[in-house]
Structures are given as C-alpha cells and as structure tokens.
mmCIF file of C-alpha atoms and ligand atoms in Angstrom:
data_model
loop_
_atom_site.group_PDB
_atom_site.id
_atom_site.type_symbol
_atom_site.label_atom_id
_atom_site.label_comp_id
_atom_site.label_asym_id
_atom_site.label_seq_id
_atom_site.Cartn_x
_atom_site.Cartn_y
_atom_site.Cartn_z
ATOM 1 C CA UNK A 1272 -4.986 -11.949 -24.181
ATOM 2 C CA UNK A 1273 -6.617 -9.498 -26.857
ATOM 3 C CA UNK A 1274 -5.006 -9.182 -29.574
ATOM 4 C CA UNK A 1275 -5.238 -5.968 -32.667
ATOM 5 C CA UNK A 1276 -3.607 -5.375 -35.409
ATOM 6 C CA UNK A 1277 -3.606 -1.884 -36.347
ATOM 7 C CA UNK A 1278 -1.509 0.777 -38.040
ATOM 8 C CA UNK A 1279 0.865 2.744 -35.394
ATOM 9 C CA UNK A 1280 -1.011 5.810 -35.610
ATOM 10 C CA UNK A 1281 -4.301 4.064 -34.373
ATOM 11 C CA UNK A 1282 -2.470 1.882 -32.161
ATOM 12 C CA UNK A 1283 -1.218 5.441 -30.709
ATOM 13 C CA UNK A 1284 -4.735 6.726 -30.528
ATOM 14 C CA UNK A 1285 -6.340 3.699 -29.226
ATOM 15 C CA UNK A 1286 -3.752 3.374 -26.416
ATOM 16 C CA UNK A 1287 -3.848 7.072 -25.607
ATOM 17 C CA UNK A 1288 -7.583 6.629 -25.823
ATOM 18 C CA UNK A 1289 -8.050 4.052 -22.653
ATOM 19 C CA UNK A 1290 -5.473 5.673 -20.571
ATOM 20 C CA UNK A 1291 -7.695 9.237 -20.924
ATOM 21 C CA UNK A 1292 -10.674 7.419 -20.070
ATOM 22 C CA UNK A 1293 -8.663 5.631 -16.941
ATOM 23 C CA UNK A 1294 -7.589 9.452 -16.057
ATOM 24 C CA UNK A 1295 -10.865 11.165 -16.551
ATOM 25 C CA UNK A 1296 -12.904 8.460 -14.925
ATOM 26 C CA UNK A 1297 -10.402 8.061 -11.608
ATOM 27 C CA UNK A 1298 -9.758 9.591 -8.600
ATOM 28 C CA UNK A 1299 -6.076 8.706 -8.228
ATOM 29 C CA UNK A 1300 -5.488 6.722 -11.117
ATOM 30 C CA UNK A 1301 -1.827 5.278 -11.142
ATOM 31 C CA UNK A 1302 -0.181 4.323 -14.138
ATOM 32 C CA UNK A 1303 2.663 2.420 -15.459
ATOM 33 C CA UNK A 1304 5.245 3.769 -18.034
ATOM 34 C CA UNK A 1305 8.069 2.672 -20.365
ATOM 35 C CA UNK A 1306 10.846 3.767 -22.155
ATOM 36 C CA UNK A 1307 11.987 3.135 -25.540
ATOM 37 C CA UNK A 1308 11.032 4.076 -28.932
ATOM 38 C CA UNK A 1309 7.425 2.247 -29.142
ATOM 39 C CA UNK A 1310 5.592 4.288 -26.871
ATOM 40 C CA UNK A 1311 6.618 7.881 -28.075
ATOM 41 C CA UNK A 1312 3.796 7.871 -30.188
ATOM 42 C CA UNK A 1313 1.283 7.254 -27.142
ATOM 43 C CA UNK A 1314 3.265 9.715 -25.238
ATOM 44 C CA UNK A 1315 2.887 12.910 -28.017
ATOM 45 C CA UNK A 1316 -1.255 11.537 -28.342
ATOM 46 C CA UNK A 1317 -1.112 12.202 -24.334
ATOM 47 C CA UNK A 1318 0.634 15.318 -24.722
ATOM 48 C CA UNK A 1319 -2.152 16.643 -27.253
ATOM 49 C CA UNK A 1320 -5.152 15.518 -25.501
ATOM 50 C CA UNK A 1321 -3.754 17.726 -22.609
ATOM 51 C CA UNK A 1322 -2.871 20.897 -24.694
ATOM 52 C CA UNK A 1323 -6.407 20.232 -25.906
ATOM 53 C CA UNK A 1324 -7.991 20.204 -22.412
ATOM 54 C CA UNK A 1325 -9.241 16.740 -22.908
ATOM 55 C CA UNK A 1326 -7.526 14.951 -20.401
ATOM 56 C CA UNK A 1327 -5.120 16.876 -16.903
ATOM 57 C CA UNK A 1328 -3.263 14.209 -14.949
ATOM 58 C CA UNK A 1329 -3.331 16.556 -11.692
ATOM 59 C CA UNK A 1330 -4.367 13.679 -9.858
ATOM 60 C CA UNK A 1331 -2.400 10.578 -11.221
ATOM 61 C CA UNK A 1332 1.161 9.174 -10.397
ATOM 62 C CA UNK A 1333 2.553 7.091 -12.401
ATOM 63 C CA UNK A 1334 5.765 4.612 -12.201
ATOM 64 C CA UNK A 1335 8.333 3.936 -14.543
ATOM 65 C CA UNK A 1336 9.388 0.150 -15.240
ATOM 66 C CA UNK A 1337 13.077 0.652 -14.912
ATOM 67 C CA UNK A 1338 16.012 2.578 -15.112
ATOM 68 C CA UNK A 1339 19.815 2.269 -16.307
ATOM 69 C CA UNK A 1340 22.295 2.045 -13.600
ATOM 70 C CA UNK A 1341 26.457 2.660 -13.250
ATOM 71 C CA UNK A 1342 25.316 5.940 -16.333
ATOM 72 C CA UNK A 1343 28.412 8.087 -17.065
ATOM 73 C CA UNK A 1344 26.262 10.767 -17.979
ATOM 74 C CA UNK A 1345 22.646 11.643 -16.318
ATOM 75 C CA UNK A 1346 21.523 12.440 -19.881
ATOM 76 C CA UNK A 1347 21.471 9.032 -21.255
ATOM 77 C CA UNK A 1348 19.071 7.852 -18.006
ATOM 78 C CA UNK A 1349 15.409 7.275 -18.590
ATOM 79 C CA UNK A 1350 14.356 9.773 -16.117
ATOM 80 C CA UNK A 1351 15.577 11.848 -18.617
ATOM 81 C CA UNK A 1352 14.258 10.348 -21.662
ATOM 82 C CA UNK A 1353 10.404 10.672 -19.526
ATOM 83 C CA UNK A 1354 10.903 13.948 -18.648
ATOM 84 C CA UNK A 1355 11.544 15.456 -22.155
ATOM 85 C CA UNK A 1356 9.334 12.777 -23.920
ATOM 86 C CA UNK A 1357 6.185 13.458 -21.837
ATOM 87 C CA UNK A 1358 6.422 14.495 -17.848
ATOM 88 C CA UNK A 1359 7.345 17.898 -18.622
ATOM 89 C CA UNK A 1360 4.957 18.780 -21.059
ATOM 90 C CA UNK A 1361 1.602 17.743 -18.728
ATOM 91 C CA UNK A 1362 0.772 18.445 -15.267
ATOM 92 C CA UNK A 1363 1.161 15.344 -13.724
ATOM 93 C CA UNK A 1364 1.106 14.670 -10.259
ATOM 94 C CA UNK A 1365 4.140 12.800 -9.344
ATOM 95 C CA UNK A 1366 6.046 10.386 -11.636
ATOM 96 C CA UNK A 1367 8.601 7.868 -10.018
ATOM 97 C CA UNK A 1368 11.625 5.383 -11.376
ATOM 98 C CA UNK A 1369 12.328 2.036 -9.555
ATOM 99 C CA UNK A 1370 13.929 2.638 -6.197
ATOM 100 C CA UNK A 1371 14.384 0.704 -3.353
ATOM 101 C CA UNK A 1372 10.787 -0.652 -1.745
ATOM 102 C CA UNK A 1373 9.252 0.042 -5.275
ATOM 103 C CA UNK A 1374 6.986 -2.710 -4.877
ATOM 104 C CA UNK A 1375 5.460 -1.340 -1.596
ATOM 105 C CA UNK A 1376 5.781 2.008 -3.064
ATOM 106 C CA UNK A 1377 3.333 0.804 -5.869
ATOM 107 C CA UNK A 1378 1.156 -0.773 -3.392
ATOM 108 C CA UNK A 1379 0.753 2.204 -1.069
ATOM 109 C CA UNK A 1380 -0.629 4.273 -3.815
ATOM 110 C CA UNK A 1381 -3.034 1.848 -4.708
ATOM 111 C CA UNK A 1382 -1.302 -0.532 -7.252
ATOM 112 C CA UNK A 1383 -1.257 0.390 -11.249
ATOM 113 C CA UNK A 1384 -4.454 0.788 -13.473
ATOM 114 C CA UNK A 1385 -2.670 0.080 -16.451
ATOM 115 C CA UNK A 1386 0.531 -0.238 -17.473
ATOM 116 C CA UNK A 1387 2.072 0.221 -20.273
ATOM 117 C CA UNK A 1388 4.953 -2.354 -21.788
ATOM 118 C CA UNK A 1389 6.938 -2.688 -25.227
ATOM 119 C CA UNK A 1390 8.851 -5.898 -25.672
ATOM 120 C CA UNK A 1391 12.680 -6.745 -26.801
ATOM 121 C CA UNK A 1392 13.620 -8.739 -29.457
ATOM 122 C CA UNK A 1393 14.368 -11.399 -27.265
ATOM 123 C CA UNK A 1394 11.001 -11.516 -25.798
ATOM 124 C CA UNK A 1395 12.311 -9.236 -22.074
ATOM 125 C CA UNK A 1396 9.807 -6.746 -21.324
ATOM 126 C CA UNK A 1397 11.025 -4.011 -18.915
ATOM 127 C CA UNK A 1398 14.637 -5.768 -18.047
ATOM 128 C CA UNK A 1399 13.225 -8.630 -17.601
ATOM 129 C CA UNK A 1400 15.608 -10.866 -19.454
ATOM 130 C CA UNK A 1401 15.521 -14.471 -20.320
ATOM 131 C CA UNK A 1402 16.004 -16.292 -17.575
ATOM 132 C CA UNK A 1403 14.513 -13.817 -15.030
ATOM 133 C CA UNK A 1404 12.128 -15.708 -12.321
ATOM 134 C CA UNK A 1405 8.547 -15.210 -12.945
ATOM 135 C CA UNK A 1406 8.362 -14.621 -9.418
ATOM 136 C CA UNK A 1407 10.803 -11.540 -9.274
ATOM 137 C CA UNK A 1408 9.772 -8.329 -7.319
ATOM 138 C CA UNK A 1409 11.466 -4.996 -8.612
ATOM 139 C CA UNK A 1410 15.642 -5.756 -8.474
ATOM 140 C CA UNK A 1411 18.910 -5.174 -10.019
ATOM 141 C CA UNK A 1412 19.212 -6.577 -13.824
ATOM 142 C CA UNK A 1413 22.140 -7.699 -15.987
ATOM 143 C CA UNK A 1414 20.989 -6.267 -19.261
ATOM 144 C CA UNK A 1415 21.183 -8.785 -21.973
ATOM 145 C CA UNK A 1416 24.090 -8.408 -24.473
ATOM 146 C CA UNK A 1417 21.145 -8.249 -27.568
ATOM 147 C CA UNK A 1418 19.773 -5.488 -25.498
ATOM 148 C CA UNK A 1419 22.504 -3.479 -24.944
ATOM 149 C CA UNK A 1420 22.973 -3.661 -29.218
ATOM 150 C CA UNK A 1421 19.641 -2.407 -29.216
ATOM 151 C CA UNK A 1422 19.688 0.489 -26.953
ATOM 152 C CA UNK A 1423 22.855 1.747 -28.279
ATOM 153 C CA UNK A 1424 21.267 3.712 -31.111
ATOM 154 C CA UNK A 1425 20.108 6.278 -27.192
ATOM 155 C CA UNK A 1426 24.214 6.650 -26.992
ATOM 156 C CA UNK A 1427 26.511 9.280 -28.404
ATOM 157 C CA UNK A 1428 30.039 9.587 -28.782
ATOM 158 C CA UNK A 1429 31.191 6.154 -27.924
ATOM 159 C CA UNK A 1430 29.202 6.055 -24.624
ATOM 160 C CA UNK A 1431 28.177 2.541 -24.385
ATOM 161 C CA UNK A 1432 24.983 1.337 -23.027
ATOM 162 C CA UNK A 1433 25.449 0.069 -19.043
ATOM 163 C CA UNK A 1434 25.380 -3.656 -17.974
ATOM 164 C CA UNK A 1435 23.140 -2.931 -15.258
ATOM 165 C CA UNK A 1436 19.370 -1.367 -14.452
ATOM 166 C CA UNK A 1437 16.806 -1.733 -11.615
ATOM 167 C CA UNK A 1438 13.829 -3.255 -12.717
ATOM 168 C CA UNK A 1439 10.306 -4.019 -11.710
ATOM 169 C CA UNK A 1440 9.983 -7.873 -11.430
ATOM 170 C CA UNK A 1441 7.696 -9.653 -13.566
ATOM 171 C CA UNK A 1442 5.636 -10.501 -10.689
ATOM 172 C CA UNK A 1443 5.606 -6.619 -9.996
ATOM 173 C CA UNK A 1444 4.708 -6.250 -13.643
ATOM 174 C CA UNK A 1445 1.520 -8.993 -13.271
ATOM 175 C CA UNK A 1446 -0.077 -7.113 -10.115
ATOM 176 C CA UNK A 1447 -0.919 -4.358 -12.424
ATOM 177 C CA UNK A 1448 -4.807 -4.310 -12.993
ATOM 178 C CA UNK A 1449 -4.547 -4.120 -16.724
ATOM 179 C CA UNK A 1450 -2.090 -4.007 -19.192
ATOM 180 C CA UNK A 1451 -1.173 -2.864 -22.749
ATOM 181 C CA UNK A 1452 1.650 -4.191 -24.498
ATOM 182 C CA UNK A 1453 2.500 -2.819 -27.948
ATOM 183 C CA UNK A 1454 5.129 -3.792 -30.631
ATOM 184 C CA UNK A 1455 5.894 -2.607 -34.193
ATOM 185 C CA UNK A 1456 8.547 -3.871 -36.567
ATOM 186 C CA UNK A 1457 9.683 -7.431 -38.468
ATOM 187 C CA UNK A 1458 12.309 -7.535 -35.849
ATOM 188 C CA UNK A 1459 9.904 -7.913 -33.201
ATOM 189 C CA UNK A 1460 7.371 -10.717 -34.467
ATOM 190 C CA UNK A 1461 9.306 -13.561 -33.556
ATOM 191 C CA UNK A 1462 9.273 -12.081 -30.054
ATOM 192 C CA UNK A 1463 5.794 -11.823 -30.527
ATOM 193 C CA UNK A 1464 4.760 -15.152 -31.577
ATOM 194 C CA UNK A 1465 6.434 -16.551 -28.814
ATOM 195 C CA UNK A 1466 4.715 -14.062 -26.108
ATOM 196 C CA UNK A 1467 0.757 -14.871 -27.722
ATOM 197 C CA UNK A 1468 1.160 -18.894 -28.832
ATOM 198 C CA UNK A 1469 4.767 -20.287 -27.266
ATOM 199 C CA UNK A 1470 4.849 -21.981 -23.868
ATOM 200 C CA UNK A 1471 5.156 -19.872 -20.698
ATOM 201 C CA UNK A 1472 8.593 -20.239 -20.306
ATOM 202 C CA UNK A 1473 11.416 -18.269 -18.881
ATOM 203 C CA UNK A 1474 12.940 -18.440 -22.412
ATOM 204 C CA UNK A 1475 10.852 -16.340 -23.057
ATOM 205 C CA UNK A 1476 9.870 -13.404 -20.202
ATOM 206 C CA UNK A 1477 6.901 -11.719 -22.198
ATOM 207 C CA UNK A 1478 5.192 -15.521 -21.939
ATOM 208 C CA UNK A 1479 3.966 -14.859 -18.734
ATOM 209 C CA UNK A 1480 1.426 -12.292 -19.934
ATOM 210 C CA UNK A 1481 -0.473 -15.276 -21.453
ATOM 211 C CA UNK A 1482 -1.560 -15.782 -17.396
ATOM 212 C CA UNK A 1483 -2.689 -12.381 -16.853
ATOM 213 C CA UNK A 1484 -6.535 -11.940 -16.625
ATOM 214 C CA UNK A 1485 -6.193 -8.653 -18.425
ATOM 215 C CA UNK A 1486 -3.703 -7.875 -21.398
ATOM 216 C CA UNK A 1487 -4.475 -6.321 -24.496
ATOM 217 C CA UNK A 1488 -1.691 -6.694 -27.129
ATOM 218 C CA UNK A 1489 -1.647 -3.718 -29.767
ATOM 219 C CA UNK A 1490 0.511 -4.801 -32.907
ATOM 220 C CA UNK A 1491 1.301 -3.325 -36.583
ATOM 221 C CA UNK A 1492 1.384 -6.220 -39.103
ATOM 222 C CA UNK A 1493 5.144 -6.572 -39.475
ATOM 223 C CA UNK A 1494 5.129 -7.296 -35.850
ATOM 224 C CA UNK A 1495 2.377 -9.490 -36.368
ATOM 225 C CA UNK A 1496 3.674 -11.314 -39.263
ATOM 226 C CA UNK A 1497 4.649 -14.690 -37.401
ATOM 227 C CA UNK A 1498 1.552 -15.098 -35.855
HETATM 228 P P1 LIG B 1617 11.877 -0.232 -28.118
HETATM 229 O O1 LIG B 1617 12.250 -1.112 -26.842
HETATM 230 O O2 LIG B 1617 10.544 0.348 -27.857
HETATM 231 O O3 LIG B 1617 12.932 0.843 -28.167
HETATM 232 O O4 LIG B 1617 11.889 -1.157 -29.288
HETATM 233 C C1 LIG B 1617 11.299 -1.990 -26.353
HETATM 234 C C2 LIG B 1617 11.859 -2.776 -25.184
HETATM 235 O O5 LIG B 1617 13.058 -3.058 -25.160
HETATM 236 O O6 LIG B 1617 11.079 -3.111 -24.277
#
C-alpha cells in the first residue's frame, strides 16, 4: 500500500490526475466509481478537465460499486446521485450500477483499471460491512446500522435510509487492476489505522486492501491522525 497525505484539493487533483492519464492513454479503459461525499471533489476535477478538452471519456465504461435497494423514491438512489454529480456533465460511454451477473459483466469488458473507493467509519468500503466474506462476489447487503446514521444526512423529509443495497463483493473489489482509496475527516482515522497497520480481518472489511498488489491510499491529516 502507498500511502499520501495531502490536502483535499491535491488529493482531488492527484486522483483526477491518474484517472486522465488511464483515459488518455487507453483504448477502452474501464473504471470503477463510488458514491458518497469523498469523491465529489475528484468528480468536479473530472468534470473540468473535460470542459477543458483535456481528457473525453468517449471510449470508457465505468461501474458503480453499489446501489440502495427497497428506495421509496428514485431520487435518493445513487444512479441518481452519479448522474447529476458527474455522468451527465461528460461524454462517457456507458456507466453501469450492480445488477445481476455484475461480476461477469465487469469481466466481459475487460475488468477495471482503477477503481475508485472511500471508506465508512466502520472500516466497510462499498457495502461491504463487517463481517462480509473476503471472498464475496457482487450480492445483496444488510447495510450496517452506523451506516445508515451516516447516509441519512442524503435523506429529506423523514425518508430514512434503506436496510438493503447490492454490492460488489470484496473479492469483486480486489480483481480491479489498481486502486485508489481516499478518506478525509477525524471521524475516519480510526477506520484508517485499522485498514493500513491492523490485521486483515473481517472486523475490519477495508483490511483486505493490505493484500492487494496495487493500492494507493490518498488521506488529509485528520484522517491520518491515528496512524
Ligand atoms: P462518504 O462515504 O464519502 O460519504 O464519507 C464513504 C463510504 O461510506 O464509503
């Protein structure tokens, strides 16, 4: 695992920076995204670089981790959330959420270049929650109750956040060829810790990066503040 410490605007940059040079270097590069608030920044950098004419993703496809299930309101779903944070401001090629067969899905298109992960507090990354196998292929989650805390701040209204999501596996997660994992905030650094120095343990999800031959870990201080 490599590991920076940077402010969250150059973490922004730097990310945005390798998946351009994936994109401009590719024929069919394939990428990995996530939800949440962490990666907006990379997200507007992407949207920039393409208003700019620095980077067009008319030839990659990329594939969201996961995706809330049993929503009340289509609105609230991260389709949504990818499609007004990024997707519909670039020209990208084609841009799936988990489905059934994801996993052969990913395959067929030639597997992800890099994907892109935050982390919770309670070390899941996509819905990967405590617990999950480290074997797992893309499936059906119970969110975890800290998550669902979490994600309420997305909710309006008294809407409350689903118990349920489809989720790539973190085995699904480990075939990608590289991958970027970023994390700002005190809240996050005991999360952290555990992901870069703890054992690889179910306990904690995120621990299984430690096996992967290709991870770089982008973190502000706060986040970094246990290690
Ligand atoms: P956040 O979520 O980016 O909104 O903090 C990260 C995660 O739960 O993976």
């Amino acid at each position: 695992m490599k590991v920076y410490i940077l402010k969250e605007k150059d973490i922004n940059k730097r990310v945005a920076g390798r998946f351009i040079r994936l994109i401009n270097k590719k024929e069919n590069p394939v990428i990995g995204l996530a939800t949440g608030s962490t990666p907006e920044g990379v997200y507007n950098e992407l949207i920039k670089a393409f208003k700019k004419g620095i980077v067009s993703f008319k030839n990659t496809i990329s594939f969201n981790l996961d995706e809330y299930l049993d929503l009340k309101d289509e609105k609230y779903s991260y389709r949504s959330f990818m499609n007004e944070k990024l997707i519909n401001h670039i020209d990208i090629k084609q841009s799936f959420m988990p489905t059934d067969n994801y996993d052969d899905l990913i395959k067929a298109k030639g597997g992800i270049d890099i994907q892109l992960l935050g982390i919770g507090r309670d070390g899941h990354i996509a819905f990967n929650e405590p617990g999950t196998d480290f074997d797992s292929l893309t499936h059906i989650a119970n969110i975890a109750e800290m998550t669902r805390i979490d994600n309420q701040r997305f909710f309006e209204n008294g809407d409350k956040v689903p118990e349920r999501a489809i989720t790539m596996g973190l085995k699904t997660i480990m075939h990608s060829k590289r991958i970027i994992l970023i994390a700002f905030g005190k809240n996050k650094a005991d999360a952290v810790a555990k992901m870069i120095n703890g054992p690889i343990h179910k306990s904690c999800p995120a621990s299984i990066l430690q096996k992967h031959p290709h991870v770089e870990i982008f973190i502000d201080e706060d986040a970094a503040s246990l290690l």
